[in-house]
């Protein structure tokens, strides 16, 4: 091979051709270093027929490749997955490739790296920034840049602490081998139904062929133990297994369960890893040494040497949909990777998405059902509290009947969970004198009060500010009032009602890492927490046998807005949080506070008639031609200049193709009309299922020109309509 087509890690460019110098050997998939102007970029050699280039030149104009990394080439199945993902989600192939090569240090051959950690010495005189760094770093370790990000300070602050002796350098070996899990370490005793499901999955692993499964089991039915048997078979065969989790906060509890079953922990992959940990994991995955990987959605694109099984746990979770960069859905991409790798894919869920149920209905996925909880555990009783008939006391948010049940639960020495999917203290702060509302300067969103850390924060762009002493509009003092509840406000109410109860607030603000999640789990299991007040972070994956009461503070919250999946999401979320109750031998009870107890979703939750609810929702989707019976694609136009964004949106709307079976709605200002300082407009493409909407959009937008200051993003199969 004297000429190579290389996909370099620059999303603004397509593939480029290079000369392969004498003595260098490359093949499709080889990871190389290529020159681009004065820079040197990593890239991957690709088959020219599969990756056409718009910049082909003669051999005499080619530049030489600089080097080829001593790493296994990216295998054919991963390259096919990158092509498919780029084509389906209308993304630059280089942007997808970057997810397969996320750590530049992983490409290098160094065995040691210098990291930094706190010493026992703390200087007497500290600047506020240095004090903040020492407080936030705690027992964490990493590069200078990583510690600076953890502490939210500059690199120079960390370097100053190194010079002062408060932080020390340590040499870290980054290629230490991982311990191999033992498939026969502690096999569980399964019920007959569990054994039948596990046997089907094990047979699929042995067949080493693509087959998608829906493992549909009620909460507490032992889905994890069942698919662990398939993982055990993968280990016996010497292949690799991937388990995807929707939240990194779930990683630590999962690692604990995995270690108890297999004797050693799997290889973890998530955003909280240090650079040295990411390098070690990536290289172990590429070499095949990492036998089982558990991670967030990005783990799906790693270069597995011999992938024999993919598991998507909590497969219904919307967090599997990536909303930035490449707008892919990990559940669907996992199925495609299984197809390219010729391995089974398990979608495990207690509340499968309608899209997944439809795949079962038409025979593409095979369903395995676990209809009852394992052992002596039973499903909790669910009741609705009509907030119109039984309202909370003035100034409170918990209805008297829920308060009574919490009292009784605590008297029995059991634990309670109060669920509200809203972070902070209050979603809106306003002036009672003039009505001024605090809005984010960068977004069309209200600033949310976080009383624990005394700040107002935008949950969309991260902008924060100190709550002012007086209204910035009318200058009145002590006139600012919170409107509506967040979990912090509910926690304050709990402390007032149950002063002796030990309370924990569980949100992404308090449980931002796997270590924090492990700390919470340990405290719950040790009985050090009586009442948990939490958001959706506590709705999945946790098993607390002494938690017997769940109270849903505002069940109507998820039904607000025009989301086509609103009812389905509400049902899934409340069923998941209800599933935290009564997972041991003690019976569980769930109380749902709602203003609409007669709404179909509320009646389905109380009656447990999920079948009828999903049938009605599916039929409504079918009638509207909505997914999975039709196709949606969002086109989002944004720019710092509102006029420029509007002109581009109008241009795209004006040139929309007229095709039978496809409608284009808009442009219109996005519901979140400004985000991070950029004005936003949206169009929505609605098409029949059989139409290749990607080709239509690719051809439509490919003919247009707009300012470089304008961004146009396409979201195929959107989950967010903001």
XYZ file of C-alpha atoms in Angstrom:
722
model
C 0.000 0.000 0.000
C 1.693 3.193 -1.186
C -1.334 5.474 -0.929
C -3.706 5.623 2.052
C -7.029 7.312 2.631
C -7.064 8.631 6.173
C -9.982 9.841 8.276
C -8.319 12.381 10.568
C -9.717 13.719 13.840
C -10.964 16.986 12.385
C -14.734 17.147 11.952
C -14.488 20.110 9.575
C -12.637 18.011 6.993
C -13.466 14.844 5.154
C -11.002 12.004 4.519
C -7.647 12.940 2.981
C -5.121 10.942 0.959
C -1.491 10.487 2.038
C 1.580 8.704 0.762
C 2.746 5.683 2.781
C 6.536 6.052 3.088
C 8.844 3.144 2.365
C 9.222 0.825 5.365
C 5.848 1.742 6.882
C 3.065 -0.850 6.710
C -0.562 0.155 7.148
C -3.927 -1.452 6.467
C -7.565 -0.385 6.833
C -8.056 0.402 10.510
C -4.411 1.316 11.198
C -4.090 4.284 13.570
C -1.592 6.768 12.130
C -0.163 10.261 12.562
C -0.829 12.491 9.557
C 0.369 16.041 8.780
C -2.233 18.774 8.302
C -0.598 22.087 7.566
C 1.884 22.664 10.401
C 0.010 20.297 12.737
C 0.147 16.561 13.282
C -3.182 14.780 13.868
C -4.164 11.223 14.655
C -6.276 9.438 12.088
C -7.357 6.015 10.854
C -6.682 4.428 7.471
C -9.951 3.677 5.653
C -11.064 1.804 2.559
C -11.305 4.431 -0.246
C -14.436 2.824 -1.692
C -16.252 3.172 1.644
C -15.098 6.707 2.416
C -15.152 8.885 -0.742
C -13.025 12.032 -0.667
C -13.790 15.425 -2.217
C -10.087 16.321 -2.182
C -8.430 13.633 -4.312
C -5.082 14.699 -5.773
C -2.344 13.050 -7.813
C 0.368 10.916 -6.226
C 2.954 13.648 -6.774
C 1.053 16.039 -4.474
C 0.626 13.650 -1.558
C 2.313 14.264 1.793
C 3.908 11.400 3.690
C 2.317 9.854 6.735
C 4.491 10.585 9.753
C 4.051 7.398 11.789
C 1.837 4.410 12.528
C 0.995 3.615 16.135
C 1.961 0.226 17.526
C -1.670 -0.618 18.240
C -4.164 -3.136 16.835
C -6.068 -1.686 13.848
C -9.683 -0.685 14.398
C -11.558 -3.812 13.398
C -13.967 -4.009 10.467
C -17.139 -4.129 12.662
C -16.193 -0.883 14.429
C -15.414 0.864 11.152
C -18.787 -0.236 9.770
C -20.464 1.069 12.941
C -18.742 4.446 12.562
C -19.935 4.667 8.950
C -23.493 3.703 9.887
C -23.691 6.126 12.827
C -22.354 9.017 10.735
C -24.816 8.257 7.933
C -27.900 7.633 10.095
C -27.414 10.599 12.437
C -26.073 12.920 9.710
C -22.824 13.526 11.602
C -19.260 14.023 10.333
C -17.501 10.627 10.326
C -14.533 12.200 12.155
C -16.832 13.236 15.020
C -17.930 9.605 15.418
C -14.354 8.335 15.082
C -13.295 10.637 17.948
C -15.514 8.588 20.287
C -13.460 5.497 19.388
C -10.183 7.371 20.025
C -11.154 9.545 23.029
C -7.774 9.577 24.774
C -4.699 10.781 22.901
C -2.481 9.472 25.710
C -3.855 5.959 25.087
C -2.147 5.967 21.704
C 1.294 6.565 23.202
C 3.499 3.780 24.491
C 4.613 5.271 27.838
C 4.225 2.955 30.836
C 4.485 5.573 33.620
C 2.811 8.928 34.157
C 3.166 11.633 36.827
C 0.010 12.416 38.798
C -0.575 14.572 41.857
C -2.344 14.142 45.200
C -2.705 15.952 48.533
C -0.116 15.527 51.267
C -0.757 15.827 55.011
C 0.749 19.328 55.000
C -1.623 22.295 54.859
C -0.025 25.760 54.680
C -1.102 28.174 57.416
C -1.806 31.054 55.034
C -3.930 30.242 52.018
C -5.586 32.288 49.313
C -9.337 31.560 48.841
C -8.530 29.701 45.604
C -5.923 27.483 47.254
C -8.229 26.736 50.181
C -11.011 25.827 47.728
C -8.643 23.513 45.852
C -7.581 21.665 49.001
C -11.202 21.245 50.114
C -12.490 19.965 46.772
C -9.644 17.650 45.774
C -9.987 15.491 48.889
C -8.604 12.016 48.217
C -8.699 12.377 44.429
C -5.584 12.092 42.307
C -4.773 13.160 38.769
C -2.877 15.397 36.385
C -2.459 19.119 37.147
C -5.235 19.953 34.651
C -7.596 17.325 36.071
C -7.153 18.566 39.646
C -7.693 22.145 38.470
C -10.997 21.133 36.844
C -12.081 19.248 39.983
C -11.284 22.271 42.165
C -12.600 24.857 39.644
C -9.346 26.828 39.819
C -6.523 27.604 37.376
C -3.572 25.310 36.741
C -1.274 27.874 38.400
C -3.126 27.470 41.733
C -2.406 23.714 41.695
C 1.223 24.313 40.710
C 1.551 26.790 43.581
C 0.284 24.165 46.027
C 2.822 21.703 44.612
C 5.631 24.202 45.323
C 4.224 24.813 48.815
C 4.303 21.083 49.573
C 0.530 20.676 49.966
C 0.372 18.544 46.803
C 2.937 15.929 45.818
C 3.875 14.184 42.594
C 3.543 10.410 42.317
C 4.630 8.062 39.536
C 1.765 5.872 38.354
C 2.066 2.693 36.320
C -0.655 2.870 33.727
C -0.459 -0.578 32.167
C -1.014 -2.713 35.259
C -2.999 -5.781 34.129
C -6.641 -6.138 35.203
C -7.708 -9.159 37.227
C -9.854 -11.495 35.142
C -13.406 -12.105 36.458
C -14.165 -15.712 37.434
C -17.408 -16.970 35.828
C -17.747 -19.673 38.499
C -16.888 -17.551 41.557
C -20.355 -17.292 43.160
C -23.136 -18.506 40.848
C -26.583 -17.516 42.146
C -29.580 -19.715 42.861
C -32.091 -18.791 40.192
C -35.805 -19.463 40.087
C -37.235 -21.639 37.328
C -38.344 -18.591 35.323
C -34.961 -16.930 35.754
C -33.165 -20.123 34.752
C -35.191 -20.419 31.547
C -34.372 -16.821 30.584
C -30.701 -17.236 31.487
C -30.454 -20.454 29.452
C -31.846 -18.690 26.380
C -29.261 -15.923 26.723
C -26.395 -18.377 27.298
C -27.416 -20.336 24.194
C -27.359 -17.103 22.173
C -23.846 -16.317 23.414
C -22.690 -19.821 22.460
C -24.197 -19.451 18.983
C -22.101 -16.301 18.459
C -24.706 -14.765 16.170
C -26.587 -11.491 16.208
C -29.858 -11.742 18.114
C -31.517 -8.852 19.978
C -33.377 -9.690 23.215
C -35.777 -7.677 25.344
C -35.325 -8.822 28.943
C -38.598 -7.452 30.323
C -38.792 -7.921 34.084
C -40.579 -6.030 36.832
C -38.373 -4.117 39.267
C -36.724 -6.552 41.670
C -37.235 -9.589 39.410
C -33.506 -10.315 39.128
C -32.777 -9.145 35.576
C -29.148 -8.428 36.501
C -28.583 -11.951 37.864
C -30.096 -13.372 34.678
C -27.914 -11.478 32.226
C -24.881 -12.095 34.472
C -25.168 -15.755 33.389
C -24.745 -14.650 29.771
C -21.754 -12.528 30.825
C -20.282 -15.594 32.583
C -20.537 -17.599 29.358
C -18.767 -14.809 27.427
C -15.896 -14.961 29.953
C -15.686 -18.750 29.586
C -15.382 -18.348 25.822
C -12.542 -15.842 26.187
C -14.579 -13.062 24.549
C -15.561 -9.602 25.837
C -18.843 -8.317 27.246
C -20.061 -4.712 27.415
C -22.694 -3.531 29.908
C -24.059 -0.020 29.325
C -25.564 1.926 32.253
C -27.532 5.172 31.844
C -25.849 7.069 34.723
C -22.294 6.978 36.073
C -23.819 7.245 39.563
C -25.037 3.659 39.033
C -21.548 2.398 38.234
C -20.336 1.926 41.824
C -23.356 -0.122 43.026
C -23.100 -2.211 39.859
C -19.373 -2.825 40.417
C -20.179 -4.045 43.921
C -22.767 -6.548 42.633
C -20.466 -7.650 39.825
C -17.536 -8.223 42.186
C -19.709 -10.283 44.523
C -20.705 -12.498 41.575
C -17.385 -12.754 39.675
C -14.724 -12.148 42.345
C -13.138 -9.177 40.559
C -14.470 -5.849 39.294
C -15.052 -5.214 35.580
C -13.256 -2.451 33.709
C -15.141 0.825 34.178
C -15.504 3.502 31.499
C -17.151 6.860 32.305
C -16.440 10.592 32.420
C -15.144 10.557 36.010
C -12.043 8.511 35.119
C -8.623 10.136 35.313
C -6.607 10.336 32.114
C -4.293 7.545 33.268
C -7.319 5.341 34.050
C -8.837 6.035 30.622
C -5.541 5.168 28.938
C -5.197 1.907 30.855
C -8.809 0.907 30.156
C -8.665 1.822 26.451
C -5.519 -0.217 25.838
C -6.876 -3.203 27.781
C -10.090 -3.072 25.728
C -8.183 -2.833 22.441
C -5.908 -5.763 23.347
C -8.775 -7.972 24.584
C -7.396 -8.064 28.148
C -10.517 -6.278 29.488
C -13.000 -9.137 29.585
C -16.018 -7.190 30.881
C -16.531 -3.442 30.483
C -19.218 -1.460 32.268
C -19.727 2.104 31.217
C -21.771 5.019 30.017
C -23.014 5.310 26.430
C -19.583 6.387 25.084
C -18.213 2.905 25.918
C -20.183 1.664 22.918
C -17.599 2.990 20.439
C -14.454 1.590 22.078
C -12.252 -0.758 19.976
C -13.123 -4.170 21.481
C -10.881 -6.964 20.249
C -13.488 -9.727 20.544
C -16.944 -8.494 21.527
C -19.292 -11.361 22.371
C -22.211 -9.670 24.160
C -23.755 -6.221 24.646
C -26.154 -5.470 27.520
C -28.072 -2.190 27.720
C -29.361 -1.959 31.296
C -32.381 0.292 31.975
C -32.722 0.416 28.189
C -35.767 2.703 28.331
C -33.733 5.561 29.842
C -33.736 8.797 27.829
C -30.200 9.588 29.040
C -28.984 7.049 26.479
C -29.793 9.713 23.880
C -26.811 12.026 23.300
C -28.012 15.637 23.014
C -24.673 17.301 22.123
C -22.298 16.640 19.245
C -23.339 13.407 17.538
C -27.046 13.029 18.401
C -27.033 9.237 18.641
C -29.189 6.933 20.797
C -27.007 4.331 22.501
C -29.832 1.768 22.661
C -30.235 1.755 18.890
C -26.519 2.007 18.136
C -25.913 -0.933 20.517
C -28.236 -3.068 18.398
C -26.322 -2.049 15.271
C -22.974 -2.820 16.885
C -24.305 -6.249 17.819
C -25.313 -6.700 14.176
C -21.834 -5.781 12.904
C -20.074 -7.855 15.601
C -22.408 -10.870 15.148
C -23.175 -11.050 18.855
C -26.372 -11.006 20.951
C -27.705 -7.743 22.406
C -29.775 -7.668 25.606
C -32.049 -4.689 26.315
C -33.006 -4.999 29.995
C -35.870 -2.921 31.378
C -38.842 -3.010 33.705
C -40.619 -0.428 31.535
C -39.507 -0.934 27.905
C -39.943 1.926 25.457
C -42.767 1.728 22.934
C -40.149 1.631 20.152
C -38.639 -1.513 21.709
C -42.038 -3.116 22.286
C -42.865 -2.570 18.628
C -39.689 -4.382 17.569
C -40.865 -7.353 19.649
C -44.323 -7.111 18.110
C -43.009 -7.350 14.540
C -40.642 -10.193 15.428
C -37.279 -8.434 15.219
C -36.518 -8.737 18.956
C -37.067 -11.795 21.137
C -38.808 -11.127 24.453
C -37.950 -12.839 27.750
C -40.326 -11.944 30.586
C -39.786 -12.000 34.353
C -43.241 -11.197 35.656
C -42.660 -11.461 39.415
C -40.120 -10.302 41.971
C -37.486 -12.722 43.135
C -37.978 -14.730 46.345
C -40.356 -13.429 49.003
C -40.452 -9.858 47.691
C -43.758 -8.639 46.235
C -44.698 -5.616 44.154
C -45.670 -2.551 46.235
C -49.214 -1.271 46.636
C -49.708 1.984 44.715
C -52.265 4.652 45.647
C -52.981 8.124 44.300
C -53.473 11.157 46.538
C -55.838 13.680 44.929
C -54.261 17.032 45.798
C -57.548 18.796 45.113
C -59.404 16.677 47.689
C -56.475 16.249 50.102
C -54.223 19.316 49.675
C -51.080 20.002 51.730
C -51.197 22.623 54.463
C -50.600 26.184 53.295
C -46.929 26.719 52.544
C -46.225 22.971 52.423
C -45.974 20.421 49.611
C -46.599 17.076 51.314
C -50.234 16.026 51.694
C -51.404 14.988 55.201
C -51.899 11.341 54.154
C -48.319 11.112 52.854
C -47.010 12.732 56.066
C -48.920 10.155 58.130
C -47.432 7.274 56.142
C -43.908 8.655 56.581
C -44.513 8.842 60.374
C -45.682 5.227 60.450
C -42.737 4.075 58.318
C -40.209 5.732 60.622
C -41.915 4.272 63.710
C -41.400 0.784 62.236
C -37.690 1.532 61.773
C -37.987 1.488 57.977
C -36.807 3.922 55.319
C -38.787 6.292 53.086
C -38.075 7.937 49.755
C -39.647 11.204 48.575
C -39.237 11.722 44.842
C -39.348 15.043 42.986
C -37.540 15.385 39.668
C -36.464 18.986 40.224
C -33.062 19.992 41.548
C -32.412 22.954 43.824
C -34.656 24.769 46.286
C -37.106 26.512 43.957
C -37.416 26.645 40.145
C -38.182 30.377 40.128
C -37.273 33.373 42.263
C -39.240 36.616 41.932
C -39.741 39.947 43.668
C -43.012 40.177 45.570
C -42.962 43.979 45.130
C -42.490 44.449 41.391
C -42.752 40.898 40.029
C -39.179 40.803 38.642
C -38.129 37.256 37.728
C -34.524 36.124 37.674
C -33.660 34.861 34.202
C -30.345 33.505 32.914
C -28.509 36.161 30.860
C -27.410 33.460 28.381
C -30.628 31.405 28.046
C -34.380 31.855 28.023
C -34.576 29.943 31.301
C -35.232 30.873 34.904
C -32.415 30.883 37.415
C -32.960 28.072 39.936
C -32.244 28.780 43.595
C -29.809 26.346 45.250
C -30.026 27.289 48.907
C -27.496 24.719 50.151
C -24.693 26.486 48.289
C -26.309 29.967 48.270
C -26.491 30.554 44.567
C -28.838 30.958 41.639
C -27.968 28.609 38.771
C -29.047 27.998 35.188
C -29.482 24.273 34.605
C -28.913 24.697 30.863
C -25.642 26.634 30.547
C -24.277 26.459 34.101
C -24.293 30.238 34.729
C -24.313 30.975 38.478
C -24.756 34.114 40.566
C -25.094 35.010 44.224
C -28.671 35.781 45.348
C -28.789 39.591 45.691
C -29.787 41.304 48.936
C -32.285 43.504 47.087
C -34.321 43.328 43.906
C -32.227 44.550 40.922
C -35.374 46.075 39.386
C -37.067 48.008 42.236
C -34.231 47.867 44.808
C -36.564 46.611 47.557
C -34.835 44.641 50.310
C -36.107 41.264 51.564
C -38.625 41.097 48.724
C -37.335 38.024 46.904
C -39.454 34.892 47.272
C -39.005 31.316 45.967
C -41.832 29.894 43.853
C -42.505 26.181 43.682
C -40.573 23.329 45.259
C -37.293 21.638 44.447
C -35.802 18.759 46.418
C -33.998 21.120 48.807
C -37.314 22.756 49.741
C -38.916 19.359 50.302
C -35.937 18.420 52.493
C -36.521 21.569 54.588
C -40.158 20.565 55.007
C -39.097 17.051 56.011
C -36.750 18.457 58.665
C -39.557 20.586 60.072
C -42.006 17.665 60.144
C -39.543 14.976 61.265
C -36.775 16.760 63.192
C -35.231 13.525 64.474
C -35.102 11.805 61.085
C -31.774 11.517 59.294
C -32.284 12.930 55.804
C -30.230 12.703 52.606
C -30.688 14.784 49.451
C -29.764 12.787 46.333
C -29.368 14.772 43.105
C -26.627 15.308 40.531
C -25.507 18.230 42.733
C -24.795 15.949 45.700
C -23.968 12.661 43.941
C -21.712 13.684 41.065
C -19.331 10.729 41.017
C -19.325 6.942 41.501
C -17.524 7.464 44.829
C -20.349 9.688 46.098
C -22.870 7.083 44.951
C -20.981 4.380 46.850
C -20.982 6.535 49.981
C -24.771 6.980 49.707
C -25.347 3.253 49.192
C -23.192 2.366 52.202
C -25.078 4.808 54.435
C -28.448 3.453 53.286
C -27.409 -0.171 53.825
C -25.999 0.693 57.268
C -29.320 2.276 58.273
C -27.766 5.736 58.677
C -30.469 7.392 56.547
C -34.180 7.453 57.377
C -35.602 9.620 54.575
C -34.185 10.119 51.079
C -35.300 13.167 49.106
C -34.155 12.703 45.530
C -34.531 13.249 41.802
C -34.470 10.679 38.979
C -31.004 9.542 40.136
C -32.725 7.350 42.748
C -35.309 5.846 40.401
C -33.192 3.019 39.044
C -30.669 0.379 39.910
C -30.667 0.636 43.709
C -31.690 -2.185 46.037
C -32.481 -1.185 49.621
C -34.422 -3.956 51.428
C -35.454 -1.649 54.309
C -36.919 1.047 52.032
C -40.656 0.401 52.146
C -42.350 3.747 51.390
C -42.081 5.884 48.250
C -43.859 9.216 47.966
C -44.043 10.941 44.570
C -44.356 14.635 45.425
C -45.501 15.925 42.025
C -46.519 13.175 39.594
C -47.883 15.746 37.124
C -44.499 17.404 36.585
C -43.424 15.169 33.700
C -46.715 15.682 31.852
C -46.038 19.391 31.255
C -45.016 20.557 27.783
C -45.687 19.106 24.347
C -43.420 16.066 24.401
C -45.001 13.146 22.530
C -43.393 10.762 25.063
C -44.567 12.699 28.150
C -47.109 10.129 29.363
C -44.785 7.208 28.621
C -41.869 8.887 30.421
C -44.044 9.689 33.428
C -45.226 6.083 33.612
C -41.673 4.757 33.316
C -40.217 7.150 35.857
C -42.881 6.598 38.507
C -42.876 2.827 37.990
C -39.099 2.864 38.388
C -39.153 4.930 41.582
C -42.054 2.832 42.890
C -39.851 -0.179 42.290
C -37.481 1.005 45.032
C -40.145 0.111 47.643
C -40.526 -3.336 49.177
C -37.579 -5.032 47.476
C -36.872 -7.157 50.571
C -39.234 -9.272 52.653
C -41.121 -6.225 53.989
C -44.076 -5.059 51.869
C -43.792 -1.759 50.021
C -46.218 1.125 49.632
C -46.249 3.939 47.051
C -48.242 7.184 47.278
C -48.547 9.389 44.184
C -49.533 13.032 44.697
C -51.416 14.317 41.638
C -53.978 16.895 40.599
C -55.240 14.519 37.880
C -55.925 11.087 39.423
C -58.244 10.250 36.527
C -55.563 10.808 33.860
C -54.900 7.538 31.971
C -51.282 7.368 33.092
C -52.250 7.794 36.775
C -55.012 5.183 36.532
C -52.563 2.761 34.886
C -50.017 3.303 37.672
C -52.560 2.684 40.430
C -54.219 -0.307 38.771
C -50.960 -1.803 37.531
C -52.543 -2.197 34.096
C -49.443 -1.421 32.064
C -50.692 -3.475 29.112
C -53.770 -1.323 28.513
C -51.792 1.880 29.005
C -49.153 0.894 26.459
C -51.773 -0.324 24.011
C -53.545 3.049 24.168
C -50.265 4.983 23.857
C -49.147 2.805 20.949
C -52.431 3.266 19.125
C -52.245 7.052 19.603
C -48.735 7.037 18.111
C -49.910 4.879 15.208
C -52.799 7.257 14.503
C -50.474 10.297 14.560
C -47.760 8.620 12.501
C -45.353 9.290 15.368
C -42.366 7.043 16.201
C -42.126 4.089 15.882
C -44.723 4.311 13.084
C -43.319 7.473 11.535
C -40.075 9.422 11.546
C -39.078 12.730 13.104
C -35.960 14.812 12.585
C -35.251 18.163 14.170
C -33.218 20.881 12.442
C -31.800 23.373 14.941
C -30.345 26.698 13.743
C -28.377 28.836 16.190
C -26.240 31.975 16.104
C -25.186 34.775 18.415
C -26.863 37.198 15.967
C -30.639 36.662 16.124
C -31.224 38.184 12.680
C -28.616 35.927 11.087
C -30.122 32.837 12.744
C -33.625 33.793 11.576
C -32.466 34.440 7.996
C -30.814 31.030 7.853
C -33.866 29.335 9.367
C -36.112 31.022 6.802
C -33.761 29.968 3.995
C -33.920 26.337 5.112
C -37.692 26.475 5.561
C -38.237 28.178 2.207
C -36.235 25.553 0.304
C -37.818 22.532 2.026
C -38.509 19.793 -0.556
C -42.099 18.845 -1.298
C -42.226 15.068 -1.029
C -45.260 12.859 -0.592
C -45.341 11.442 2.907
C -43.157 14.177 4.414
C -44.094 17.455 6.090
C -41.787 20.206 7.319
C -43.033 22.420 10.156
C -41.429 25.762 10.945
C -39.158 27.501 11.297
C -40.206 28.774 14.685
C -38.314 30.028 17.731
C -37.200 27.055 19.800
C -38.964 26.657 23.165
C -35.516 27.360 24.631
C -35.076 30.339 22.304
C -31.639 31.253 23.590
C -29.059 28.813 24.908
C -25.535 29.722 26.008
C -25.855 33.110 24.347
C -27.033 31.756 20.990
C -30.466 32.447 19.495
C -32.181 29.262 18.345
C -34.825 28.338 15.756
C -36.186 24.890 14.945
C -37.805 23.023 12.107
C -39.434 19.622 12.520
C -39.467 17.055 9.728
C -42.246 14.460 9.988
C -42.091 11.600 7.496
C -43.593 8.195 6.864
C -41.572 5.276 8.197
C -40.436 3.979 4.814
C -38.978 7.300 3.634
C -35.170 7.639 3.747
C -35.382 10.972 5.508
C -31.605 11.174 5.962
C -31.019 11.197 2.208
C -33.679 13.862 1.763
C -32.170 16.130 4.445
C -28.609 15.498 3.240
C -29.558 16.534 -0.303
C -31.695 19.476 0.887
C -29.147 21.073 3.222
C -26.177 20.145 1.019
C -27.351 22.586 -1.660
C -27.542 25.572 0.713
C -24.922 28.033 1.893
C -25.077 29.971 5.149
C -22.748 32.088 7.249
C -19.932 30.383 9.146
C -21.295 32.147 12.231
C -24.460 30.021 12.053
C -24.635 26.436 13.305
C -27.116 24.015 11.780
C -27.556 20.733 13.639
C -29.773 17.819 12.655
C -31.262 15.611 15.368
C -32.567 12.370 13.865
C -35.127 10.602 16.089
C -35.180 13.516 18.594
C -36.037 13.000 22.256
C -35.771 16.664 23.227
C -37.897 19.264 21.473
C -36.426 22.254 23.334
